[in-house]
Amino acid sequence: MLYDPSRMALRNVLVFALGGARYALELRWVREVVSVNAITPVPTAPAAIAGTMNFRGAIVPVIGPAALFAPNPPPDRARLPRVGDQAILVDVEGTRAAVPADRIDEVTTLMEAPREPGKGDAVVDAKGKSIPLLDPPAILAEVLWRVTEAAERLAARLSGEKPDKASP
């Protein structure tokens, strides 16, 4: 299929950098950009959860690189968020989470990139570079799946059951 700009949709996005690469989030999912004051580690939480942070009295999970770059995050992008970093609060059907960011580049409207087999959605910036478009519903589903799996393993271990051999 040839690239036909007249057939590509426009997306309102927030473009940010994380781990040396640029990503975009559709504005419909973005609630606010905040500075991380403190991250509280969660014992026994899977790598999909970097910790939690307090946002106006609510406990918000901070998404770890393992969920953002599933299934295999590159080592150079595996840094966990730190105090002072920025975080993008996303909201999917009432579930709020924080996506870490090294910097916010822009809030803009960009054209969808032509779809490539085996790759997710992307947008094209003013220089013609493709920017991966992250999918918050899929990311939060991945996080929920990993947290549920970790909770089941912990419950089995605490009850004295032998863990399922198929689980990692």
mmCIF file of C-alpha atoms in Angstrom, residues 51-119:
data_model
loop_
_atom_site.group_PDB
_atom_site.id
_atom_site.type_symbol
_atom_site.label_atom_id
_atom_site.label_comp_id
_atom_site.label_asym_id
_atom_site.label_seq_id
_atom_site.Cartn_x
_atom_site.Cartn_y
_atom_site.Cartn_z
ATOM 1 C CA GLY A 51 6.306 1.757 42.626
ATOM 2 C CA THR A 52 3.539 4.065 43.705
ATOM 3 C CA MET A 53 3.285 7.811 44.145
ATOM 4 C CA ASN A 54 0.915 10.061 46.012
ATOM 5 C CA PHE A 55 -1.110 12.288 43.713
ATOM 6 C CA ARG A 56 -3.360 14.671 45.632
ATOM 7 C CA GLY A 57 -4.016 12.056 48.288
ATOM 8 C CA ALA A 58 -4.571 9.148 45.900
ATOM 9 C CA ILE A 59 -2.119 6.292 45.511
ATOM 10 C CA VAL A 60 -1.165 5.995 41.824
ATOM 11 C CA PRO A 61 0.905 3.144 40.383
ATOM 12 C CA VAL A 62 3.977 4.207 38.438
ATOM 13 C CA ILE A 63 4.323 2.039 35.359
ATOM 14 C CA GLY A 64 7.727 0.408 34.973
ATOM 15 C CA PRO A 65 9.643 -0.054 31.729
ATOM 16 C CA ALA A 66 8.750 -3.751 31.695
ATOM 17 C CA ALA A 67 5.125 -2.881 30.900
ATOM 18 C CA LEU A 68 5.819 0.072 28.615
ATOM 19 C CA PHE A 69 8.188 -1.882 26.396
ATOM 20 C CA ALA A 70 6.684 -5.347 26.747
ATOM 21 C CA PRO A 71 7.633 -8.033 26.226
ATOM 22 C CA ASN A 72 11.380 -7.242 26.360
ATOM 23 C CA PRO A 73 12.537 -3.769 27.368
ATOM 24 C CA PRO A 74 15.932 -2.845 25.954
ATOM 25 C CA PRO A 75 18.537 -2.488 28.746
ATOM 26 C CA ASP A 76 19.182 1.201 27.992
ATOM 27 C CA ARG A 77 15.516 1.965 28.615
ATOM 28 C CA ALA A 78 15.217 -0.035 31.815
ATOM 29 C CA ARG A 79 15.936 2.862 34.204
ATOM 30 C CA LEU A 80 13.263 3.254 36.827
ATOM 31 C CA PRO A 81 11.820 6.727 37.480
ATOM 32 C CA ARG A 82 13.459 8.838 40.176
ATOM 33 C CA VAL A 83 12.443 11.779 42.329
ATOM 34 C CA GLY A 84 12.358 14.912 40.177
ATOM 35 C CA ASP A 85 11.515 13.027 36.976
ATOM 36 C CA GLN A 86 8.346 13.892 35.145
ATOM 37 C CA ALA A 87 5.381 11.562 34.967
ATOM 38 C CA ILE A 88 2.368 11.638 32.703
ATOM 39 C CA LEU A 89 -0.845 10.732 34.481
ATOM 40 C CA VAL A 90 -3.068 8.680 32.223
ATOM 41 C CA ASP A 91 -6.658 7.682 32.885
ATOM 42 C CA VAL A 92 -8.317 4.687 31.244
ATOM 43 C CA GLU A 93 -11.953 4.215 32.229
ATOM 44 C CA GLY A 94 -11.337 5.520 35.745
ATOM 45 C CA THR A 95 -8.043 3.693 36.282
ATOM 46 C CA ARG A 96 -5.220 6.179 36.735
ATOM 47 C CA ALA A 97 -1.511 5.412 36.395
ATOM 48 C CA ALA A 98 1.712 7.366 35.930
ATOM 49 C CA VAL A 99 3.934 6.896 32.881
ATOM 50 C CA PRO A 100 7.521 8.065 33.528
ATOM 51 C CA ALA A 101 9.119 10.570 31.145
ATOM 52 C CA ASP A 102 12.626 12.011 30.850
ATOM 53 C CA ARG A 103 11.198 15.133 29.212
ATOM 54 C CA ILE A 104 8.054 16.424 27.537
ATOM 55 C CA ASP A 105 8.767 17.505 23.958
ATOM 56 C CA GLU A 106 5.440 18.902 22.772
ATOM 57 C CA VAL A 107 1.681 18.753 22.714
ATOM 58 C CA THR A 108 0.601 18.778 19.085
ATOM 59 C CA THR A 109 -1.455 17.248 16.309
ATOM 60 C CA LEU A 110 0.403 14.718 14.149
ATOM 61 C CA MET A 111 -0.566 12.497 11.258
ATOM 62 C CA GLU A 112 -0.776 8.736 11.674
ATOM 63 C CA ALA A 113 2.149 6.855 10.185
ATOM 64 C CA PRO A 114 1.450 4.174 7.600
ATOM 65 C CA ARG A 115 0.928 0.861 9.364
ATOM 66 C CA GLU A 116 3.810 -1.585 9.183
ATOM 67 C CA PRO A 117 3.211 -5.317 9.670
ATOM 68 C CA GLY A 118 4.141 -6.453 13.171
ATOM 69 C CA LYS A 119 4.414 -2.914 14.542
#
